[in-house]
PDB file of C-alpha atoms in Angstrom:
ATOM      1  CA  MET A1394      39.294  14.655  25.581  1.00 48.00           C
ATOM      2  CA  LYS A1395      36.368  16.996  25.178  1.00 45.00           C
ATOM      3  CA  LYS A1396      36.997  17.210  21.409  1.00 47.00           C
ATOM      4  CA  ILE A1397      37.179  13.404  21.164  1.00 46.00           C
ATOM      5  CA  GLY A1398      33.861  13.156  23.001  1.00 46.00           C
ATOM      6  CA  ILE A1399      32.211  15.568  20.575  1.00 43.00           C
ATOM      7  CA  ILE A1400      33.526  13.600  17.583  1.00 43.00           C
ATOM      8  CA  ALA A1401      32.320  10.323  19.108  1.00 41.00           C
ATOM      9  CA  LEU A1402      28.869  11.807  19.700  1.00 40.00           C
ATOM     10  CA  ALA A1403      28.723  13.106  16.116  1.00 42.00           C
ATOM     11  CA  LEU A1404      29.673   9.682  14.749  1.00 41.00           C
ATOM     12  CA  PHE A1405      27.046   8.033  16.955  1.00 41.00           C
ATOM     13  CA  MET A1406      24.338  10.438  15.764  1.00 40.00           C
ATOM     14  CA  GLN A1407      25.401   9.840  12.147  1.00 44.00           C
ATOM     15  CA  HIS A1408      25.083   6.079  12.697  1.00 44.00           C
ATOM     16  CA  ILE A1409      21.623   6.472  14.215  1.00 46.00           C
ATOM     17  CA  SER A1410      20.394   8.713  11.390  1.00 46.00           C
ATOM     18  CA  ALA A1411      21.750   6.256   8.799  1.00 56.00           C
ATOM     19  CA  GLN A1412      19.623   3.427  10.183  1.00 81.00           C
ATOM     20  CA  ASN A1413      16.310   2.577   8.573  1.00 97.00           C
ATOM     21  CA  ASN A1414      13.088   3.071  10.505  1.00 98.00           C
ATOM     22  CA  ARG A1415       9.818   1.177  10.322  1.00 98.00           C
ATOM     23  CA  PHE A1416       6.589   2.919  11.255  1.00 98.00           C
ATOM     24  CA  VAL A1417       3.622   0.608  11.800  1.00 98.00           C
ATOM     25  CA  TYR A1418       0.212   2.045  10.956  1.00 98.00           C
ATOM     26  CA  GLN A1419      -3.168   0.548  11.730  1.00 98.00           C
ATOM     27  CA  VAL A1420      -5.271   0.938   8.594  1.00 98.00           C
ATOM     28  CA  THR A1421      -9.052   0.951   9.033  1.00 98.00           C
ATOM     29  CA  MET A1422     -11.145   0.578   5.868  1.00 97.00           C
ATOM     30  CA  LYS A1423     -14.749   0.264   4.701  1.00 97.00           C
ATOM     31  CA  PRO A1424     -14.104  -1.198   1.234  1.00 95.00           C
ATOM     32  CA  ASP A1425     -17.706  -2.276   0.471  1.00 94.00           C
ATOM     33  CA  ALA A1426     -19.794   0.745  -0.594  1.00 94.00           C
ATOM     34  CA  GLU A1427     -23.055  -1.137   0.044  1.00 93.00           C
ATOM     35  CA  ASN A1428     -22.029  -2.483   3.443  1.00 94.00           C
ATOM     36  CA  LYS A1429     -20.297   0.197   5.499  1.00 93.00           C
ATOM     37  CA  SER A1430     -20.654  -1.948   8.621  1.00 94.00           C
ATOM     38  CA  ASP A1431     -18.059  -4.317   7.147  1.00 94.00           C
ATOM     39  CA  ILE A1432     -14.939  -2.708   8.610  1.00 96.00           C
ATOM     40  CA  LYS A1433     -11.534  -4.126   7.751  1.00 96.00           C
ATOM     41  CA  THR A1434      -8.478  -3.445   9.905  1.00 97.00           C
ATOM     42  CA  GLU A1435      -4.891  -4.453   9.277  1.00 97.00           C
ATOM     43  CA  ASN A1436      -1.367  -3.162   9.766  1.00 98.00           C
ATOM     44  CA  ALA A1437       0.865  -1.604   7.149  1.00 98.00           C
ATOM     45  CA  TYR A1438       4.534  -0.647   7.215  1.00 98.00           C
ATOM     46  CA  LEU A1439       6.132   2.645   6.271  1.00 98.00           C
ATOM     47  CA  ASP A1440       9.853   1.895   6.000  1.00 98.00           C
ATOM     48  CA  ILE A1441      12.033   5.000   5.748  1.00 98.00           C
ATOM     49  CA  SER A1442      15.684   5.253   4.697  1.00 97.00           C
ATOM     50  CA  ALA A1443      17.821   8.232   3.778  1.00 95.00           C
ATOM     51  CA  GLU A1444      16.964   7.814   0.086  1.00 96.00           C
ATOM     52  CA  LYS A1445      13.357   6.585   0.011  1.00 97.00           C
ATOM     53  CA  SER A1446      10.349   5.213   1.846  1.00 98.00           C
ATOM     54  CA  LEU A1447       8.170   2.193   1.097  1.00 98.00           C
ATOM     55  CA  PHE A1448       4.548   1.678   2.212  1.00 98.00           C
ATOM     56  CA  TYR A1449       3.058  -1.825   2.058  1.00 97.00           C
ATOM     57  CA  SER A1450       0.925  -4.382   3.888  1.00 96.00           C
ATOM     58  CA  GLU A1451       2.279  -6.309   6.862  1.00 95.00           C
ATOM     59  CA  ASN A1452       0.266  -9.340   5.745  1.00 92.00           C
ATOM     60  CA  ARG A1453       1.743  -9.152   2.276  1.00 88.00           C
ATOM     61  CA  TYR A1454       5.245  -9.076   3.747  1.00 88.00           C
ATOM     62  CA  LYS A1455       4.490 -12.146   5.874  1.00 88.00           C
ATOM     63  CA  ARG A1456       2.854 -13.940   2.934  1.00 84.00           C
ATOM     64  CA  ASP A1457       5.809 -13.192   0.657  1.00 78.00           C
ATOM     65  CA  SER A1458       8.190 -14.459   3.331  1.00 78.00           C
ATOM     66  CA  ILE A1459       6.311 -17.766   3.527  1.00 80.00           C
ATOM     67  CA  ILE A1460       6.298 -18.132  -0.258  1.00 75.00           C
ATOM     68  CA  GLN A1461       9.994 -17.354  -0.466  1.00 74.00           C
ATOM     69  CA  ALA A1462      10.846 -19.852   2.291  1.00 74.00           C
ATOM     70  CA  THR A1463       8.723 -22.559   0.633  1.00 72.00           C
ATOM     71  CA  VAL A1464      10.294 -21.986  -2.775  1.00 71.00           C
ATOM     72  CA  SER A1465      13.806 -21.944  -1.291  1.00 71.00           C
ATOM     73  CA  SER A1466      13.173 -25.290   0.400  1.00 71.00           C
ATOM     74  CA  GLY A1467      12.145 -26.895  -2.882  1.00 70.00           C
ATOM     75  CA  GLY A1468       8.411 -26.608  -2.368  1.00 60.00           C
ATOM     76  CA  GLY A1469       8.088 -29.228   0.356  1.00 54.00           C
ATOM     77  CA  ARG A1470       4.449 -30.011   0.963  1.00 60.00           C
ATOM     78  CA  GLY A1471       3.263 -26.741  -0.523  1.00 63.00           C
ATOM     79  CA  PHE A1472       1.563 -23.896   1.294  1.00 65.00           C
ATOM     80  CA  ASN A1473      -0.597 -24.084   4.384  1.00 69.00           C
ATOM     81  CA  ARG A1474      -3.948 -22.894   2.988  1.00 70.00           C
ATOM     82  CA  ASP A1475      -5.313 -21.786   6.376  1.00 67.00           C
ATOM     83  CA  GLN A1476      -2.165 -19.817   7.119  1.00 69.00           C
ATOM     84  CA  MET A1477      -2.185 -18.117   3.730  1.00 69.00           C
ATOM     85  CA  GLU A1478      -5.915 -17.349   4.045  1.00 69.00           C
ATOM     86  CA  SER A1479      -5.307 -15.665   7.415  1.00 68.00           C
ATOM     87  CA  LEU A1480      -2.809 -13.344   5.695  1.00 77.00           C
ATOM     88  CA  ARG A1481      -5.199 -12.011   3.065  1.00 82.00           C
ATOM     89  CA  SER A1482      -4.916  -8.261   2.660  1.00 86.00           C
ATOM     90  CA  ASN A1483      -6.980  -5.353   1.382  1.00 89.00           C
ATOM     91  CA  ILE A1484      -3.726  -3.477   0.807  1.00 94.00           C
ATOM     92  CA  ASN A1485      -2.366  -5.175  -2.290  1.00 91.00           C
ATOM     93  CA  TYR A1486      -0.580  -2.077  -3.541  1.00 95.00           C
ATOM     94  CA  SER A1487       2.823  -0.726  -2.568  1.00 97.00           C
ATOM     95  CA  ILE A1488       4.004   2.884  -2.713  1.00 98.00           C
ATOM     96  CA  GLU A1489       7.581   4.079  -2.953  1.00 98.00           C
ATOM     97  CA  LYS A1490       8.611   7.703  -2.399  1.00 98.00           C
ATOM     98  CA  ASP A1491      11.940   8.793  -3.863  1.00 97.00           C
ATOM     99  CA  LYS A1492      13.241  11.611  -1.679  1.00 95.00           C
ATOM    100  CA  LYS A1493      15.813  12.952  -4.148  1.00 94.00           C
ATOM    101  CA  ASN A1494      13.431  13.222  -7.102  1.00 93.00           C
ATOM    102  CA  GLN A1495      10.319  13.898  -4.992  1.00 93.00           C
ATOM    103  CA  GLN A1496       8.559  11.170  -6.977  1.00 97.00           C
ATOM    104  CA  ILE A1497       5.837   8.790  -5.786  1.00 98.00           C
ATOM    105  CA  THR A1498       5.644   5.412  -7.546  1.00 98.00           C
ATOM    106  CA  PHE A1499       2.520   3.280  -7.158  1.00 98.00           C
ATOM    107  CA  LYS A1500       2.340  -0.477  -7.863  1.00 96.00           C
ATOM    108  CA  ASP A1501      -0.819  -2.566  -7.939  1.00 94.00           C
ATOM    109  CA  ARG A1502      -1.920  -5.839  -9.462  1.00 90.00           C
ATOM    110  CA  ILE A1503      -4.765  -6.139 -11.946  1.00 90.00           C
ATOM    111  CA  GLY A1504      -5.400  -9.758 -12.851  1.00 85.00           C
ATOM    112  CA  ARG A1505      -2.096 -11.447 -13.655  1.00 86.00           C
ATOM    113  CA  ASP A1506      -0.021  -8.306 -14.218  1.00 90.00           C
ATOM    114  CA  VAL A1507       1.366  -5.583 -11.989  1.00 93.00           C
ATOM    115  CA  TYR A1508       0.899  -1.998 -13.120  1.00 95.00           C
ATOM    116  CA  VAL A1509       3.303   0.775 -12.148  1.00 97.00           C
ATOM    117  CA  TYR A1510       2.715   4.497 -12.472  1.00 98.00           C
ATOM    118  CA  GLU A1511       4.228   7.716 -11.190  1.00 98.00           C
ATOM    119  CA  GLU A1512       1.759   9.862  -9.257  1.00 98.00           C
ATOM    120  CA  ASP A1513       1.037  13.048 -11.223  1.00 97.00           C
ATOM    121  CA  ARG A1514      -1.091  14.951  -8.700  1.00 97.00           C
ATOM    122  CA  PRO A1515       0.930  16.949  -6.136  1.00 94.00           C
ATOM    123  CA  LEU A1516      -0.612  17.234  -2.682  1.00 96.00           C
ATOM    124  CA  SER A1517      -1.566  20.731  -1.587  1.00 97.00           C
ATOM    125  CA  TRP A1518      -1.897  21.036   2.198  1.00 98.00           C
ATOM    126  CA  GLU A1519      -3.623  23.709   4.253  1.00 98.00           C
ATOM    127  CA  ILE A1520      -1.839  23.753   7.607  1.00 98.00           C
ATOM    128  CA  SER A1521      -3.854  24.860  10.633  1.00 98.00           C
ATOM    129  CA  SER A1522      -2.562  26.378  13.857  1.00 98.00           C
ATOM    130  CA  GLU A1523      -4.584  23.785  15.787  1.00 98.00           C
ATOM    131  CA  THR A1524      -2.500  21.373  17.849  1.00 98.00           C
ATOM    132  CA  THR A1525      -3.185  18.466  20.177  1.00 98.00           C
ATOM    133  CA  LYS A1526      -1.461  15.361  21.455  1.00 98.00           C
ATOM    134  CA  ILE A1527      -1.783  11.851  20.036  1.00 98.00           C
ATOM    135  CA  GLY A1528      -0.054   9.281  22.196  1.00 96.00           C
ATOM    136  CA  GLU A1529       3.381  10.658  23.055  1.00 96.00           C
ATOM    137  CA  TYR A1530       3.520  13.088  20.148  1.00 98.00           C
ATOM    138  CA  LYS A1531       2.510  16.725  19.923  1.00 98.00           C
ATOM    139  CA  VAL A1532       0.742  17.025  16.578  1.00 98.00           C
ATOM    140  CA  GLN A1533      -0.556  19.766  14.302  1.00 98.00           C
ATOM    141  CA  LYS A1534      -3.557  19.687  11.971  1.00 98.00           C
ATOM    142  CA  ALA A1535      -3.448  19.872   8.164  1.00 98.00           C
ATOM    143  CA  GLU A1536      -6.069  19.274   5.464  1.00 98.00           C
ATOM    144  CA  THR A1537      -6.016  18.366   1.789  1.00 98.00           C
ATOM    145  CA  ASP A1538      -8.297  17.190  -1.021  1.00 98.00           C
ATOM    146  CA  PHE A1539      -6.963  14.132  -2.815  1.00 98.00           C
ATOM    147  CA  GLY A1540      -8.451  11.335  -4.906  1.00 97.00           C
ATOM    148  CA  GLY A1541     -12.006  12.604  -4.499  1.00 97.00           C
ATOM    149  CA  ARG A1542     -11.824  12.698  -0.702  1.00 98.00           C
ATOM    150  CA  LYS A1543     -11.178  15.405   1.883  1.00 98.00           C
ATOM    151  CA  TRP A1544      -8.436  14.338   4.283  1.00 98.00           C
ATOM    152  CA  THR A1545      -7.421  15.570   7.727  1.00 98.00           C
ATOM    153  CA  ALA A1546      -3.910  14.778   8.895  1.00 98.00           C
ATOM    154  CA  TRP A1547      -2.107  15.271  12.191  1.00 98.00           C
ATOM    155  CA  PHE A1548       1.671  15.523  11.882  1.00 98.00           C
ATOM    156  CA  THR A1549       4.492  15.800  14.396  1.00 98.00           C
ATOM    157  CA  THR A1550       7.880  17.499  14.306  1.00 98.00           C
ATOM    158  CA  ASP A1551       9.007  15.401  17.276  1.00 97.00           C
ATOM    159  CA  LEU A1552      10.487  12.931  14.784  1.00 96.00           C
ATOM    160  CA  PRO A1553      13.034  13.869  12.064  1.00 96.00           C
ATOM    161  CA  TYR A1554      10.903  12.731   9.117  1.00 97.00           C
ATOM    162  CA  GLN A1555       8.654  14.433   6.577  1.00 97.00           C
ATOM    163  CA  ASP A1556       6.581  11.512   5.335  1.00 98.00           C
ATOM    164  CA  GLY A1557       3.402   9.573   5.959  1.00 98.00           C
ATOM    165  CA  PRO A1558       1.350   6.507   5.046  1.00 98.00           C
ATOM    166  CA  TYR A1559      -0.061   5.825   1.576  1.00 98.00           C
ATOM    167  CA  LYS A1560       0.746   8.706  -0.820  1.00 98.00           C
ATOM    168  CA  PHE A1561       0.613  11.317   1.926  1.00 98.00           C
ATOM    169  CA  SER A1562       3.726  13.459   2.374  1.00 97.00           C
ATOM    170  CA  GLY A1563       4.864  17.044   1.946  1.00 96.00           C
ATOM    171  CA  LEU A1564       4.199  18.241   5.487  1.00 98.00           C
ATOM    172  CA  PRO A1565       6.959  19.574   7.792  1.00 98.00           C
ATOM    173  CA  GLY A1566       6.831  16.433   9.920  1.00 98.00           C
ATOM    174  CA  LEU A1567       5.713  12.808  10.114  1.00 98.00           C
ATOM    175  CA  ILE A1568       1.993  12.084   9.782  1.00 98.00           C
ATOM    176  CA  VAL A1569       0.756  10.343  12.935  1.00 98.00           C
ATOM    177  CA  LYS A1570      -2.875  10.114  11.843  1.00 98.00           C
ATOM    178  CA  VAL A1571      -4.787  10.805   8.633  1.00 98.00           C
ATOM    179  CA  GLU A1572      -8.455  10.099   7.844  1.00 98.00           C
ATOM    180  CA  ASP A1573     -11.090  11.093   5.300  1.00 98.00           C
ATOM    181  CA  ASP A1574     -14.170  13.089   6.251  1.00 97.00           C
ATOM    182  CA  LYS A1575     -16.540  10.195   5.477  1.00 97.00           C
ATOM    183  CA  GLY A1576     -14.812   7.912   7.953  1.00 97.00           C
ATOM    184  CA  ASP A1577     -14.124   5.316   5.263  1.00 98.00           C
ATOM    185  CA  TYR A1578     -10.328   5.231   5.612  1.00 98.00           C
ATOM    186  CA  SER A1579      -7.922   6.067   8.400  1.00 98.00           C
ATOM    187  CA  PHE A1580      -4.230   5.496   9.084  1.00 98.00           C
ATOM    188  CA  ASP A1581      -3.041   5.593  12.697  1.00 98.00           C
ATOM    189  CA  LEU A1582       0.591   5.313  13.798  1.00 98.00           C
ATOM    190  CA  MET A1583       0.931   2.528  16.363  1.00 98.00           C
ATOM    191  CA  LYS A1584       4.690   2.110  16.894  1.00 97.00           C
ATOM    192  CA  ASN A1585       8.093   2.425  15.279  1.00 97.00           C
ATOM    193  CA  TYR A1586      11.457   0.699  15.494  1.00 97.00           C
ATOM    194  CA  LYS A1587      14.806   0.365  13.737  1.00 97.00           C
ATOM    195  CA  ILE A1588      15.232  -2.179  10.938  1.00 96.00           C
ATOM    196  CA  GLY A1589      18.036  -3.342   8.663  1.00 95.00           C
ATOM    197  CA  GLU A1590      17.519  -3.086   4.940  1.00 93.00           C
ATOM    198  CA  ILE A1591      14.150  -2.138   3.487  1.00 94.00           C
ATOM    199  CA  PRO A1592      12.853  -5.429   2.012  1.00 91.00           C
ATOM    200  CA  ALA A1593      12.535  -6.001  -1.700  1.00 88.00           C
ATOM    201  CA  LEU A1594       8.943  -7.155  -2.174  1.00 86.00           C
ATOM    202  CA  ASN A1595       8.449 -10.310  -4.228  1.00 78.00           C
ATOM    203  CA  GLN A1596       7.329  -9.673  -7.783  1.00 73.00           C
ATOM    204  CA  PHE A1597       5.275 -12.265  -9.654  1.00 75.00           C
ATOM    205  CA  GLY A1598       4.290 -12.035 -13.311  1.00 76.00           C
ATOM    206  CA  ASN A1599       4.782  -9.126 -15.699  1.00 88.00           C
ATOM    207  CA  THR A1600       5.160  -5.547 -14.535  1.00 92.00           C
ATOM    208  CA  ILE A1601       3.737  -2.923 -16.902  1.00 95.00           C
ATOM    209  CA  LYS A1602       4.683   0.741 -16.647  1.00 96.00           C
ATOM    210  CA  VAL A1603       1.786   3.067 -17.519  1.00 97.00           C
ATOM    211  CA  LYS A1604       0.420   6.538 -16.930  1.00 97.00           C
ATOM    212  CA  ARG A1605      -1.987   6.885 -13.993  1.00 97.00           C
ATOM    213  CA  SER A1606      -4.902   7.590 -16.362  1.00 96.00           C
ATOM    214  CA  ASP A1607      -4.211   4.322 -18.209  1.00 96.00           C
ATOM    215  CA  PHE A1608      -4.108   2.407 -14.921  1.00 96.00           C
ATOM    216  CA  VAL A1609      -7.580   3.749 -14.075  1.00 95.00           C
ATOM    217  CA  LYS A1610      -8.852   2.649 -17.511  1.00 95.00           C
ATOM    218  CA  GLN A1611      -7.451  -0.849 -16.958  1.00 94.00           C
ATOM    219  CA  GLN A1612      -9.192  -1.078 -13.598  1.00 91.00           C
ATOM    220  CA  GLU A1613     -12.507  -0.265 -15.259  1.00 91.00           C
ATOM    221  CA  LYS A1614     -11.891  -2.844 -18.001  1.00 91.00           C
ATOM    222  CA  PHE A1615     -11.078  -5.429 -15.348  1.00 88.00           C
ATOM    223  CA  LYS A1616     -14.356  -4.788 -13.529  1.00 85.00           C
ATOM    224  CA  LYS A1617     -16.307  -5.406 -16.765  1.00 85.00           C
ATOM    225  CA  ASP A1618     -14.380  -8.469 -17.940  1.00 84.00           C
ATOM    226  CA  PRO A1619     -12.122  -9.783 -15.156  1.00 82.00           C
ATOM    227  CA  VAL A1620     -11.568 -13.252 -16.592  1.00 78.00           C
ATOM    228  CA  SER A1621      -9.813 -11.922 -19.713  1.00 79.00           C
ATOM    229  CA  PHE A1622      -7.162 -10.385 -17.457  1.00 77.00           C
ATOM    230  CA  MET A1623      -6.429 -13.770 -15.906  1.00 69.00           C
ATOM    231  CA  THR A1624      -6.580 -15.901 -19.032  1.00 67.00           C
ATOM    232  CA  GLN A1625      -4.846 -13.538 -21.477  1.00 62.00           C
ATOM    233  CA  GLY A1626      -2.958 -11.158 -19.195  1.00 55.00           C
ATOM    234  CA  GLY A1627      -3.014  -7.393 -19.468  1.00 52.00           C
ATOM    235  CA  GLY A1628      -6.534  -7.204 -20.867  1.00 55.00           C
ATOM    236  CA  GLY A1629      -5.059  -6.559 -24.308  1.00 54.00           C
ATOM    237  CA  PHE A1630      -3.123  -3.539 -23.046  1.00 55.00           C
ATOM    238  CA  ALA A1631       0.217  -2.947 -24.778  1.00 48.00           C
ATOM    239  CA  GLN A1632       2.723  -0.951 -22.765  1.00 50.00           C
ATOM    240  CA  THR A1633       6.267  -1.071 -21.493  1.00 50.00           C
ATOM    241  CA  ARG A1634       6.823  -4.294 -19.585  1.00 47.00           C
ATOM    242  CA  ILE A1635       9.438  -4.469 -16.881  1.00 48.00           C
ATOM    243  CA  ALA A1636      10.949  -7.667 -15.538  1.00 40.00           C
ATOM    244  CA  GLY A1637       9.159  -8.823 -12.381  1.00 37.00           C
ATOM    245  CA  GLY A1638       5.768  -7.984 -10.912  1.00 34.00           C
ATOM    246  CA  GLY A1639       4.127  -7.171  -7.397  1.00 35.00           C
ATOM    247  CA  GLY A1640       0.991  -5.798  -5.646  1.00 37.00           C
ATOM    248  CA  GLY A1641      -5.970  -3.255  -6.075  1.00 48.00           C
ATOM    249  CA  ILE A1642      -7.868  -5.851  -7.338  1.00 50.00           C
ATOM    250  CA  THR A1643      -6.500  -9.362  -7.499  1.00 51.00           C
ATOM    251  CA  PRO A1644      -7.967 -12.668  -8.597  1.00 48.00           C
ATOM    252  CA  PRO A1645      -9.443 -14.633  -5.692  1.00 47.00           C
ATOM    253  CA  ARG A1646      -7.103 -17.035  -3.949  1.00 44.00           C
ATOM    254  CA  GLY A1647      -7.361 -20.738  -4.406  1.00 42.00           C
ATOM    255  CA  GLY A1648      -8.765 -20.780  -7.930  1.00 41.00           C
ATOM    256  CA  GLY A1649      -5.672 -21.188 -10.066  1.00 41.00           C
ATOM    257  CA  GLY A1650      -6.900 -23.653 -12.664  1.00 44.00           C
ATOM    258  CA  ASN A1651      -9.559 -26.126 -13.692  1.00 48.00           C
ATOM    259  CA  ARG A1652      -8.372 -28.641 -11.127  1.00 45.00           C
ATOM    260  CA  GLY A1653     -11.585 -30.488 -10.863  1.00 47.00           C
ATOM    261  CA  GLY A1654     -11.726 -31.278 -14.575  1.00 49.00           C
ATOM    262  CA  GLY A1655     -15.255 -30.712 -15.838  1.00 54.00           C
ATOM    263  CA  ASN A1656     -16.479 -28.267 -18.407  1.00 64.00           C
ATOM    264  CA  SER A1657     -14.121 -25.340 -19.060  1.00 67.00           C
ATOM    265  CA  GLY A1658     -17.103 -23.061 -19.751  1.00 71.00           C
ATOM    266  CA  ASP A1659     -18.547 -23.828 -16.318  1.00 77.00           C
ATOM    267  CA  PHE A1660     -15.169 -23.198 -14.731  1.00 70.00           C
ATOM    268  CA  ARG A1661     -14.873 -19.827 -16.480  1.00 72.00           C
ATOM    269  CA  LYS A1662     -18.341 -18.867 -15.266  1.00 77.00           C
ATOM    270  CA  ARG A1663     -17.538 -19.847 -11.674  1.00 79.00           C
ATOM    271  CA  MET A1664     -14.278 -17.909 -11.810  1.00 74.00           C
ATOM    272  CA  GLU A1665     -16.011 -14.840 -13.182  1.00 76.00           C
ATOM    273  CA  GLU A1666     -18.666 -14.972 -10.451  1.00 80.00           C
ATOM    274  CA  ARG A1667     -16.017 -15.227  -7.756  1.00 79.00           C
ATOM    275  CA  VAL A1668     -13.959 -12.350  -9.121  1.00 78.00           C
ATOM    276  CA  LYS A1669     -17.029 -10.130  -9.511  1.00 78.00           C
ATOM    277  CA  GLU A1670     -17.951 -10.867  -5.895  1.00 81.00           C
ATOM    278  CA  GLU A1671     -14.449  -9.749  -4.901  1.00 81.00           C
ATOM    279  CA  ILE A1672     -14.880  -6.557  -6.930  1.00 81.00           C
ATOM    280  CA  LYS A1673     -18.225  -5.873  -5.235  1.00 81.00           C
ATOM    281  CA  LYS A1674     -16.584  -6.193  -1.823  1.00 84.00           C
ATOM    282  CA  ASN A1675     -14.032  -3.588  -2.934  1.00 87.00           C
ATOM    283  CA  SER A1676     -16.464  -1.078  -4.418  1.00 92.00           C
ATOM    284  CA  ASN A1677     -15.403   1.814  -2.150  1.00 95.00           C
ATOM    285  CA  PRO A1678     -11.755   2.438  -3.091  1.00 95.00           C
ATOM    286  CA  ILE A1679      -9.499   4.835  -1.241  1.00 97.00           C
ATOM    287  CA  GLU A1680      -9.345   7.009  -4.379  1.00 97.00           C
ATOM    288  CA  LEU A1681     -12.747   7.854  -5.842  1.00 95.00           C
ATOM    289  CA  GLN A1682     -11.322   9.806  -8.763  1.00 91.00           C
TER     290      GLN A1682
END
């Protein structure tokens, strides 16, 4: 009987470890370099399975779910504009970490296309002996320089994961909190729970696989001439296209065509002004270099 009990316990623990876990982080951002008092806060998910993890916006997940339900029902009366507006997100990217290959894949939309690159800068952490407690977790301090910012993280070994929000990983535990020294960005673990399958995020438009350096160049081109990315797609960039698309800087919502008739030149000018205003409001990115 004792042996049967041990086997049953082992099977139960195997079942628990095989389940997927969702960690909900509160992300606090100051995306406007000229207006640091404009603080944005929203939740993001870090979904972890045995093979990978996926970091993405809660609002994006909810927005995608609404779109999918509307499309599945044949369109109905279309989208509720107020509802969709309330689900706007400053986290339009998604980040997947492949545990087996130790590879981080970043996806972000520029104009009409989604760009995908594999992160080529390994994180180098300096782990301190300093410890404290955040919520119910005993945590330890670690620091790193990444993307032009100095980051301080607090990780815990109370949970059986070695991961964290955004691109942060590589510590001997789960990151409970991480923030930059300027106070522009912070990620704080709020709660966690079991989930079924990690969702497949909706992909719209073309997906283009590039090197990280080429993605940065495309971002700069978009800032100078955003309309060309929405009218031509890709800003004239020729690279490997992958079926699908998904989640930086996006065109403003609600302006998908010259619906009011009128002069196309005036419409282009209005669109350009709106997109440039969006870019200005996102002039303090999480990665400065």
